[in-house]
């Protein structure tokens, strides 16, 4: 059995929609509801907790546990985990961004299966990097080196954790948490084993108005299939 945490408490400043991003309509329903619908189809998931902006708890879809998110993404994950029903140390916890509205039930289910099969602390959805990535000096111009692309993966959510590993990661010092770009990094930092699950680039994060237009097209296509 697994519990899923969806973080949806961000402001969506880069999208510039004037309201919380997760509640912006995409192909006929609020962005958040695409992830909730996908997770409802995953048999192993028996509870869904959603972290929302504190003044928008009313926007929680029926049947989910709603909780007020925090000032940072990590604070929202922490609040959602605290509101989750109690579970065993080895229980799986799915952490997912509402902004990744294109995540499929299959992706969630595969991540959960891989956590079990590999016996690791976390499994993160990730896509191989397709651009060539260069490291640039502090002057912002001078190329220092070109990284070996074959070893680079762009990580996404879902990120699936053993509950004890996620709890330990989120108990790290505020400084460490402030510098972490994802929850899995905290697990890595503590010496935990993290594996990637190859995922499609179609599971992108809706960040800008361009992303929203692409998501709108892809999700509209899915609902007509
Ligand atoms: N998030 C959250 N609580 C925060 C910040 C972010 O729950 N304090 C969530 C967002 O709702 C989103 C996910 O974390 O689902 C990824 O964050 P991001 O894409 O950066 O969304 P926003 O923070 O809303 O957007 P922006 O950074 O452009 O303001
Ligand atoms: Mg943000």
PDB file of C-alpha atoms and ligand atoms in Angstrom:
ATOM      1  CA  UNK A   1       0.000   0.000   0.000  1.00  0.00           C
ATOM      2  CA  UNK A   2       1.153   3.530  -0.673  1.00  0.00           C
ATOM      3  CA  UNK A   3       0.182   7.088   0.098  1.00  0.00           C
ATOM      4  CA  UNK A   4       0.515   9.900  -2.443  1.00  0.00           C
ATOM      5  CA  UNK A   5       1.401  13.521  -1.650  1.00  0.00           C
ATOM      6  CA  UNK A   6       0.655  16.125  -4.312  1.00  0.00           C
ATOM      7  CA  UNK A   7       2.206  19.541  -3.788  1.00  0.00           C
ATOM      8  CA  UNK A   8      -0.011  22.249  -5.238  1.00  0.00           C
ATOM      9  CA  UNK A   9       0.671  25.231  -2.979  1.00  0.00           C
ATOM     10  CA  UNK A  10       2.963  27.231  -5.286  1.00  0.00           C
ATOM     11  CA  UNK A  11       2.135  30.698  -6.543  1.00  0.00           C
ATOM     12  CA  UNK A  12       2.878  30.086 -10.211  1.00  0.00           C
ATOM     13  CA  UNK A  13       4.823  33.311 -10.649  1.00  0.00           C
ATOM     14  CA  UNK A  14       6.496  32.230 -13.897  1.00  0.00           C
ATOM     15  CA  UNK A  15       3.142  31.279 -15.379  1.00  0.00           C
ATOM     16  CA  UNK A  16       1.802  34.683 -14.401  1.00  0.00           C
ATOM     17  CA  UNK A  17      -1.806  33.568 -14.288  1.00  0.00           C
ATOM     18  CA  UNK A  18      -2.655  35.772 -11.309  1.00  0.00           C
ATOM     19  CA  UNK A  19      -3.765  32.835  -9.146  1.00  0.00           C
ATOM     20  CA  UNK A  20      -2.312  29.552  -7.843  1.00  0.00           C
ATOM     21  CA  UNK A  21      -0.897  27.606 -10.809  1.00  0.00           C
ATOM     22  CA  UNK A  22      -2.299  24.244  -9.720  1.00  0.00           C
ATOM     23  CA  UNK A  23      -5.843  25.637  -9.975  1.00  0.00           C
ATOM     24  CA  UNK A  24      -5.486  27.070 -13.471  1.00  0.00           C
ATOM     25  CA  UNK A  25      -7.769  25.302 -15.939  1.00  0.00           C
ATOM     26  CA  UNK A  26      -6.049  22.916 -18.383  1.00  0.00           C
ATOM     27  CA  UNK A  27      -8.114  21.158 -21.033  1.00  0.00           C
ATOM     28  CA  UNK A  28     -11.294  21.606 -19.044  1.00  0.00           C
ATOM     29  CA  UNK A  29     -10.270  20.887 -15.471  1.00  0.00           C
ATOM     30  CA  UNK A  30      -8.021  22.465 -12.830  1.00  0.00           C
ATOM     31  CA  UNK A  31      -4.387  21.408 -13.371  1.00  0.00           C
ATOM     32  CA  UNK A  32      -4.316  19.596  -9.999  1.00  0.00           C
ATOM     33  CA  UNK A  33      -7.211  17.345 -10.948  1.00  0.00           C
ATOM     34  CA  UNK A  34      -5.268  15.647 -13.754  1.00  0.00           C
ATOM     35  CA  UNK A  35      -2.775  14.245 -11.237  1.00  0.00           C
ATOM     36  CA  UNK A  36      -5.506  13.319  -8.754  1.00  0.00           C
ATOM     37  CA  UNK A  37      -7.375  11.444 -11.499  1.00  0.00           C
ATOM     38  CA  UNK A  38      -4.209   9.590 -12.569  1.00  0.00           C
ATOM     39  CA  UNK A  39      -3.366   8.592  -8.982  1.00  0.00           C
ATOM     40  CA  UNK A  40      -6.928   7.352  -8.390  1.00  0.00           C
ATOM     41  CA  UNK A  41      -6.314   4.771 -11.097  1.00  0.00           C
ATOM     42  CA  UNK A  42      -3.261   3.379  -9.308  1.00  0.00           C
ATOM     43  CA  UNK A  43      -4.385   0.383  -7.278  1.00  0.00           C
ATOM     44  CA  UNK A  44      -1.508   0.526  -4.770  1.00  0.00           C
ATOM     45  CA  UNK A  45      -2.330   4.098  -3.748  1.00  0.00           C
ATOM     46  CA  UNK A  46      -4.840   4.148  -0.893  1.00  0.00           C
ATOM     47  CA  UNK A  47      -4.695   7.792   0.210  1.00  0.00           C
ATOM     48  CA  UNK A  48      -4.011  11.095  -1.559  1.00  0.00           C
ATOM     49  CA  UNK A  49      -2.919  14.179   0.377  1.00  0.00           C
ATOM     50  CA  UNK A  50      -2.860  17.549  -1.393  1.00  0.00           C
ATOM     51  CA  UNK A  51      -0.942  20.606  -0.142  1.00  0.00           C
ATOM     52  CA  UNK A  52      -2.807  23.729  -1.280  1.00  0.00           C
ATOM     53  CA  UNK A  53      -2.387  27.473  -0.763  1.00  0.00           C
ATOM     54  CA  UNK A  54      -3.689  28.094   2.801  1.00  0.00           C
ATOM     55  CA  UNK A  55      -6.580  30.249   1.541  1.00  0.00           C
ATOM     56  CA  UNK A  56      -7.645  27.715  -1.122  1.00  0.00           C
ATOM     57  CA  UNK A  57      -8.279  24.526   0.853  1.00  0.00           C
ATOM     58  CA  UNK A  58     -11.790  24.699  -0.621  1.00  0.00           C
ATOM     59  CA  UNK A  59     -10.303  23.743  -3.997  1.00  0.00           C
ATOM     60  CA  UNK A  60      -9.423  20.204  -2.874  1.00  0.00           C
ATOM     61  CA  UNK A  61     -11.074  17.530  -5.021  1.00  0.00           C
ATOM     62  CA  UNK A  62     -13.521  15.229  -3.170  1.00  0.00           C
ATOM     63  CA  UNK A  63     -11.952  12.350  -1.306  1.00  0.00           C
ATOM     64  CA  UNK A  64      -8.460  13.760  -0.883  1.00  0.00           C
ATOM     65  CA  UNK A  65      -6.918  14.944   2.386  1.00  0.00           C
ATOM     66  CA  UNK A  66      -6.324  18.703   2.047  1.00  0.00           C
ATOM     67  CA  UNK A  67      -3.617  20.493   3.982  1.00  0.00           C
ATOM     68  CA  UNK A  68      -2.162  24.016   3.898  1.00  0.00           C
ATOM     69  CA  UNK A  69       1.174  24.111   2.082  1.00  0.00           C
ATOM     70  CA  UNK A  70       4.212  26.110   3.195  1.00  0.00           C
ATOM     71  CA  UNK A  71       6.408  28.922   1.915  1.00  0.00           C
ATOM     72  CA  UNK A  72       8.711  26.509   0.042  1.00  0.00           C
ATOM     73  CA  UNK A  73       8.082  23.314  -1.870  1.00  0.00           C
ATOM     74  CA  UNK A  74       9.879  21.294   0.839  1.00  0.00           C
ATOM     75  CA  UNK A  75       7.658  22.852   3.506  1.00  0.00           C
ATOM     76  CA  UNK A  76       4.628  21.797   1.473  1.00  0.00           C
ATOM     77  CA  UNK A  77       5.943  18.220   1.169  1.00  0.00           C
ATOM     78  CA  UNK A  78       6.576  18.182   4.936  1.00  0.00           C
ATOM     79  CA  UNK A  79       3.049  19.438   5.676  1.00  0.00           C
ATOM     80  CA  UNK A  80       1.533  16.832   3.349  1.00  0.00           C
ATOM     81  CA  UNK A  81       3.533  13.999   4.891  1.00  0.00           C
ATOM     82  CA  UNK A  82       2.451  15.111   8.384  1.00  0.00           C
ATOM     83  CA  UNK A  83      -1.202  14.946   7.292  1.00  0.00           C
ATOM     84  CA  UNK A  84      -0.865  11.468   5.749  1.00  0.00           C
ATOM     85  CA  UNK A  85      -2.391   8.514   7.584  1.00  0.00           C
ATOM     86  CA  UNK A  86       0.184   6.718   9.770  1.00  0.00           C
ATOM     87  CA  UNK A  87       2.071   3.973   7.952  1.00  0.00           C
ATOM     88  CA  UNK A  88       4.907   1.470   8.263  1.00  0.00           C
ATOM     89  CA  UNK A  89       8.568   2.514   7.845  1.00  0.00           C
ATOM     90  CA  UNK A  90       8.797   0.522   4.634  1.00  0.00           C
ATOM     91  CA  UNK A  91       5.561   1.940   3.207  1.00  0.00           C
ATOM     92  CA  UNK A  92       5.942   3.750  -0.103  1.00  0.00           C
ATOM     93  CA  UNK A  93       5.229   7.477  -0.318  1.00  0.00           C
ATOM     94  CA  UNK A  94       4.696   9.062  -3.731  1.00  0.00           C
ATOM     95  CA  UNK A  95       5.665  12.741  -3.977  1.00  0.00           C
ATOM     96  CA  UNK A  96       4.309  14.529  -7.032  1.00  0.00           C
ATOM     97  CA  UNK A  97       4.086  18.097  -8.352  1.00  0.00           C
ATOM     98  CA  UNK A  98       0.618  19.220  -9.400  1.00  0.00           C
ATOM     99  CA  UNK A  99       2.486  21.112 -12.122  1.00  0.00           C
ATOM    100  CA  UNK A 100       3.252  17.764 -13.834  1.00  0.00           C
ATOM    101  CA  UNK A 101      -0.309  17.269 -15.014  1.00  0.00           C
ATOM    102  CA  UNK A 102       0.734  14.794 -17.721  1.00  0.00           C
ATOM    103  CA  UNK A 103       1.978  12.038 -15.392  1.00  0.00           C
ATOM    104  CA  UNK A 104       0.176   8.784 -16.221  1.00  0.00           C
ATOM    105  CA  UNK A 105      -1.188   6.043 -13.936  1.00  0.00           C
ATOM    106  CA  UNK A 106       1.381   3.688 -15.515  1.00  0.00           C
ATOM    107  CA  UNK A 107       4.270   5.952 -14.539  1.00  0.00           C
ATOM    108  CA  UNK A 108       3.108   6.075 -10.901  1.00  0.00           C
ATOM    109  CA  UNK A 109       2.567   2.301 -10.809  1.00  0.00           C
ATOM    110  CA  UNK A 110       5.967   1.577 -12.372  1.00  0.00           C
ATOM    111  CA  UNK A 111       7.758   3.843  -9.897  1.00  0.00           C
ATOM    112  CA  UNK A 112       6.113   1.989  -7.009  1.00  0.00           C
ATOM    113  CA  UNK A 113       7.013  -1.408  -8.468  1.00  0.00           C
ATOM    114  CA  UNK A 114      10.622  -0.384  -9.034  1.00  0.00           C
ATOM    115  CA  UNK A 115      11.016   0.870  -5.451  1.00  0.00           C
ATOM    116  CA  UNK A 116      10.046  -2.605  -4.271  1.00  0.00           C
ATOM    117  CA  UNK A 117      11.983  -4.534  -6.931  1.00  0.00           C
ATOM    118  CA  UNK A 118      15.252  -2.601  -6.567  1.00  0.00           C
ATOM    119  CA  UNK A 119      15.041  -2.369  -2.763  1.00  0.00           C
ATOM    120  CA  UNK A 120      16.278   1.249  -2.851  1.00  0.00           C
ATOM    121  CA  UNK A 121      15.269   4.251  -0.735  1.00  0.00           C
ATOM    122  CA  UNK A 122      13.855   6.256  -3.621  1.00  0.00           C
ATOM    123  CA  UNK A 123      12.964   5.981  -7.296  1.00  0.00           C
ATOM    124  CA  UNK A 124      12.679   9.154  -9.355  1.00  0.00           C
ATOM    125  CA  UNK A 125      11.105   9.542 -12.779  1.00  0.00           C
ATOM    126  CA  UNK A 126      13.684  11.037 -15.136  1.00  0.00           C
ATOM    127  CA  UNK A 127      14.295  11.609 -18.836  1.00  0.00           C
ATOM    128  CA  UNK A 128      17.675  11.334 -20.550  1.00  0.00           C
ATOM    129  CA  UNK A 129      19.001  14.810 -21.344  1.00  0.00           C
ATOM    130  CA  UNK A 130      18.749  15.562 -25.063  1.00  0.00           C
ATOM    131  CA  UNK A 131      20.548  18.927 -25.151  1.00  0.00           C
ATOM    132  CA  UNK A 132      24.315  19.191 -24.884  1.00  0.00           C
ATOM    133  CA  UNK A 133      25.073  20.679 -21.463  1.00  0.00           C
ATOM    134  CA  UNK A 134      28.039  22.981 -20.896  1.00  0.00           C
ATOM    135  CA  UNK A 135      29.404  24.218 -17.615  1.00  0.00           C
ATOM    136  CA  UNK A 136      29.963  27.981 -17.627  1.00  0.00           C
ATOM    137  CA  UNK A 137      32.275  29.979 -15.334  1.00  0.00           C
ATOM    138  CA  UNK A 138      31.100  32.543 -12.758  1.00  0.00           C
ATOM    139  CA  UNK A 139      31.401  35.305 -15.375  1.00  0.00           C
ATOM    140  CA  UNK A 140      28.322  33.813 -17.019  1.00  0.00           C
ATOM    141  CA  UNK A 141      30.036  33.551 -20.432  1.00  0.00           C
ATOM    142  CA  UNK A 142      33.158  31.417 -20.474  1.00  0.00           C
ATOM    143  CA  UNK A 143      32.595  27.734 -21.196  1.00  0.00           C
ATOM    144  CA  UNK A 144      34.627  25.595 -18.818  1.00  0.00           C
ATOM    145  CA  UNK A 145      33.687  22.163 -20.047  1.00  0.00           C
ATOM    146  CA  UNK A 146      31.077  20.059 -21.772  1.00  0.00           C
ATOM    147  CA  UNK A 147      29.435  17.404 -19.633  1.00  0.00           C
ATOM    148  CA  UNK A 148      29.054  13.797 -20.757  1.00  0.00           C
ATOM    149  CA  UNK A 149      25.415  13.739 -21.777  1.00  0.00           C
ATOM    150  CA  UNK A 150      25.130   9.955 -21.640  1.00  0.00           C
ATOM    151  CA  UNK A 151      25.280  10.196 -17.849  1.00  0.00           C
ATOM    152  CA  UNK A 152      22.820  13.066 -17.419  1.00  0.00           C
ATOM    153  CA  UNK A 153      19.142  12.707 -16.598  1.00  0.00           C
ATOM    154  CA  UNK A 154      16.587  15.455 -16.071  1.00  0.00           C
ATOM    155  CA  UNK A 155      14.600  14.448 -13.000  1.00  0.00           C
ATOM    156  CA  UNK A 156      10.877  14.819 -12.714  1.00  0.00           C
ATOM    157  CA  UNK A 157       8.172  13.744 -10.326  1.00  0.00           C
ATOM    158  CA  UNK A 158       6.785  11.274  -9.322  1.00  0.00           C
ATOM    159  CA  UNK A 159       9.531  10.582  -6.816  1.00  0.00           C
ATOM    160  CA  UNK A 160       8.696   7.541  -4.722  1.00  0.00           C
ATOM    161  CA  UNK A 161      10.294   6.981  -1.309  1.00  0.00           C
ATOM    162  CA  UNK A 162      10.391   4.515   1.506  1.00  0.00           C
ATOM    163  CA  UNK A 163       8.528   6.425   4.189  1.00  0.00           C
ATOM    164  CA  UNK A 164      11.417   6.257   6.694  1.00  0.00           C
ATOM    165  CA  UNK A 165      13.891   7.635   4.116  1.00  0.00           C
ATOM    166  CA  UNK A 166      11.617  10.571   3.231  1.00  0.00           C
ATOM    167  CA  UNK A 167      10.938  11.351   6.892  1.00  0.00           C
ATOM    168  CA  UNK A 168      14.681  11.362   7.613  1.00  0.00           C
ATOM    169  CA  UNK A 169      15.394  13.530   4.554  1.00  0.00           C
ATOM    170  CA  UNK A 170      12.836  16.145   5.539  1.00  0.00           C
ATOM    171  CA  UNK A 171      14.265  16.277   9.073  1.00  0.00           C
ATOM    172  CA  UNK A 172      17.555  17.656   7.657  1.00  0.00           C
ATOM    173  CA  UNK A 173      18.735  21.119   8.728  1.00  0.00           C
ATOM    174  CA  UNK A 174      16.828  24.090   7.242  1.00  0.00           C
ATOM    175  CA  UNK A 175      20.024  25.209   5.457  1.00  0.00           C
ATOM    176  CA  UNK A 176      20.401  21.874   3.746  1.00  0.00           C
ATOM    177  CA  UNK A 177      16.733  21.768   2.809  1.00  0.00           C
ATOM    178  CA  UNK A 178      16.911  25.314   1.413  1.00  0.00           C
ATOM    179  CA  UNK A 179      19.706  24.231  -0.927  1.00  0.00           C
ATOM    180  CA  UNK A 180      18.024  21.031  -2.087  1.00  0.00           C
ATOM    181  CA  UNK A 181      16.411  21.188  -5.505  1.00  0.00           C
ATOM    182  CA  UNK A 182      14.471  17.976  -4.957  1.00  0.00           C
ATOM    183  CA  UNK A 183      13.584  15.632  -2.134  1.00  0.00           C
ATOM    184  CA  UNK A 184      15.657  12.803  -3.572  1.00  0.00           C
ATOM    185  CA  UNK A 185      18.808  14.930  -3.283  1.00  0.00           C
ATOM    186  CA  UNK A 186      18.344  14.982   0.492  1.00  0.00           C
ATOM    187  CA  UNK A 187      18.147  11.180   0.492  1.00  0.00           C
ATOM    188  CA  UNK A 188      21.329  10.982  -1.651  1.00  0.00           C
ATOM    189  CA  UNK A 189      23.055  13.414   0.684  1.00  0.00           C
ATOM    190  CA  UNK A 190      22.271  11.124   3.610  1.00  0.00           C
ATOM    191  CA  UNK A 191      23.810   8.178   1.781  1.00  0.00           C
ATOM    192  CA  UNK A 192      20.536   6.636   0.665  1.00  0.00           C
ATOM    193  CA  UNK A 193      20.170   4.696  -2.579  1.00  0.00           C
ATOM    194  CA  UNK A 194      18.235   6.512  -5.300  1.00  0.00           C
ATOM    195  CA  UNK A 195      17.449   5.073  -8.734  1.00  0.00           C
ATOM    196  CA  UNK A 196      16.016   6.704 -11.850  1.00  0.00           C
ATOM    197  CA  UNK A 197      13.003   5.367 -13.687  1.00  0.00           C
ATOM    198  CA  UNK A 198      13.200   6.239 -17.393  1.00  0.00           C
ATOM    199  CA  UNK A 199      10.215   8.443 -18.173  1.00  0.00           C
ATOM    200  CA  UNK A 200       8.971  10.376 -21.161  1.00  0.00           C
ATOM    201  CA  UNK A 201       9.833  14.028 -21.687  1.00  0.00           C
ATOM    202  CA  UNK A 202       6.065  14.394 -22.145  1.00  0.00           C
ATOM    203  CA  UNK A 203       5.899  14.369 -18.326  1.00  0.00           C
ATOM    204  CA  UNK A 204       7.172  17.952 -18.297  1.00  0.00           C
ATOM    205  CA  UNK A 205       6.503  20.544 -15.607  1.00  0.00           C
ATOM    206  CA  UNK A 206       4.080  23.282 -16.563  1.00  0.00           C
ATOM    207  CA  UNK A 207       6.103  26.372 -15.695  1.00  0.00           C
ATOM    208  CA  UNK A 208       5.577  29.007 -18.402  1.00  0.00           C
ATOM    209  CA  UNK A 209       2.646  30.092 -20.605  1.00  0.00           C
ATOM    210  CA  UNK A 210       4.289  28.105 -23.442  1.00  0.00           C
ATOM    211  CA  UNK A 211       4.229  24.938 -21.297  1.00  0.00           C
ATOM    212  CA  UNK A 212       0.573  25.540 -20.498  1.00  0.00           C
ATOM    213  CA  UNK A 213      -0.322  25.720 -24.191  1.00  0.00           C
ATOM    214  CA  UNK A 214       1.530  22.479 -24.945  1.00  0.00           C
ATOM    215  CA  UNK A 215      -0.098  20.708 -21.969  1.00  0.00           C
ATOM    216  CA  UNK A 216      -3.498  21.970 -23.054  1.00  0.00           C
ATOM    217  CA  UNK A 217      -3.039  20.401 -26.510  1.00  0.00           C
ATOM    218  CA  UNK A 218      -1.709  17.082 -25.226  1.00  0.00           C
ATOM    219  CA  UNK A 219      -4.357  16.650 -22.538  1.00  0.00           C
ATOM    220  CA  UNK A 220      -7.181  17.658 -24.889  1.00  0.00           C
ATOM    221  CA  UNK A 221      -5.881  14.973 -27.273  1.00  0.00           C
ATOM    222  CA  UNK A 222      -5.923  12.382 -24.473  1.00  0.00           C
ATOM    223  CA  UNK A 223      -9.492  13.116 -23.464  1.00  0.00           C
ATOM    224  CA  UNK A 224     -10.626  12.613 -27.070  1.00  0.00           C
ATOM    225  CA  UNK A 225      -8.907   9.260 -27.433  1.00  0.00           C
TER     226      UNK A 225
HETATM  227  N1  LIG B   1       4.869  24.072  -4.525  1.00  0.00           N
HETATM  228  C1  LIG B   1       4.250  23.979  -3.281  1.00  0.00           C
HETATM  229  N2  LIG B   1       4.548  24.882  -2.297  1.00  0.00           N
HETATM  230  C2  LIG B   1       5.425  25.869  -2.519  1.00  0.00           C
HETATM  231  C3  LIG B   1       6.078  25.988  -3.779  1.00  0.00           C
HETATM  232  C4  LIG B   1       5.772  25.062  -4.771  1.00  0.00           C
HETATM  233  O1  LIG B   1       3.435  23.082  -3.076  1.00  0.00           O
HETATM  234  N3  LIG B   1       5.664  26.752  -1.548  1.00  0.00           N
HETATM  235  C5  LIG B   1       4.511  23.110  -5.598  1.00  0.00           C
HETATM  236  C6  LIG B   1       3.859  23.788  -6.802  1.00  0.00           C
HETATM  237  O2  LIG B   1       2.463  23.972  -6.568  1.00  0.00           O
HETATM  238  C7  LIG B   1       4.181  22.840  -7.925  1.00  0.00           C
HETATM  239  C8  LIG B   1       5.490  22.171  -7.483  1.00  0.00           C
HETATM  240  O3  LIG B   1       5.676  22.504  -6.105  1.00  0.00           O
HETATM  241  O4  LIG B   1       3.190  21.851  -8.108  1.00  0.00           O
HETATM  242  C9  LIG B   1       6.673  22.616  -8.328  1.00  0.00           C
HETATM  243  O5  LIG B   1       6.893  24.004  -8.157  1.00  0.00           O
HETATM  244  P1  LIG B   1       6.908  25.089  -9.323  1.00  0.00           P
HETATM  245  O6  LIG B   1       6.756  24.449 -10.642  1.00  0.00           O
HETATM  246  O7  LIG B   1       8.068  25.985  -9.049  1.00  0.00           O
HETATM  247  O8  LIG B   1       5.511  25.856  -9.064  1.00  0.00           O
HETATM  248  P2  LIG B   1       5.289  27.307  -8.466  1.00  0.00           P
HETATM  249  O9  LIG B   1       6.186  27.510  -7.298  1.00  0.00           O
HETATM  250  O10 LIG B   1       3.828  27.437  -8.271  1.00  0.00           O
HETATM  251  O11 LIG B   1       5.709  28.239  -9.700  1.00  0.00           O
HETATM  252  P3  LIG B   1       6.747  29.486  -9.676  1.00  0.00           P
HETATM  253  O12 LIG B   1       8.051  28.961  -9.135  1.00  0.00           O
HETATM  254  O13 LIG B   1       6.808  29.933 -11.109  1.00  0.00           O
HETATM  255  O14 LIG B   1       6.123  30.521  -8.777  1.00  0.00           O
HETATM  256 MG1  LIG B   2       8.355  27.520  -7.560  1.00  0.00          MG
END
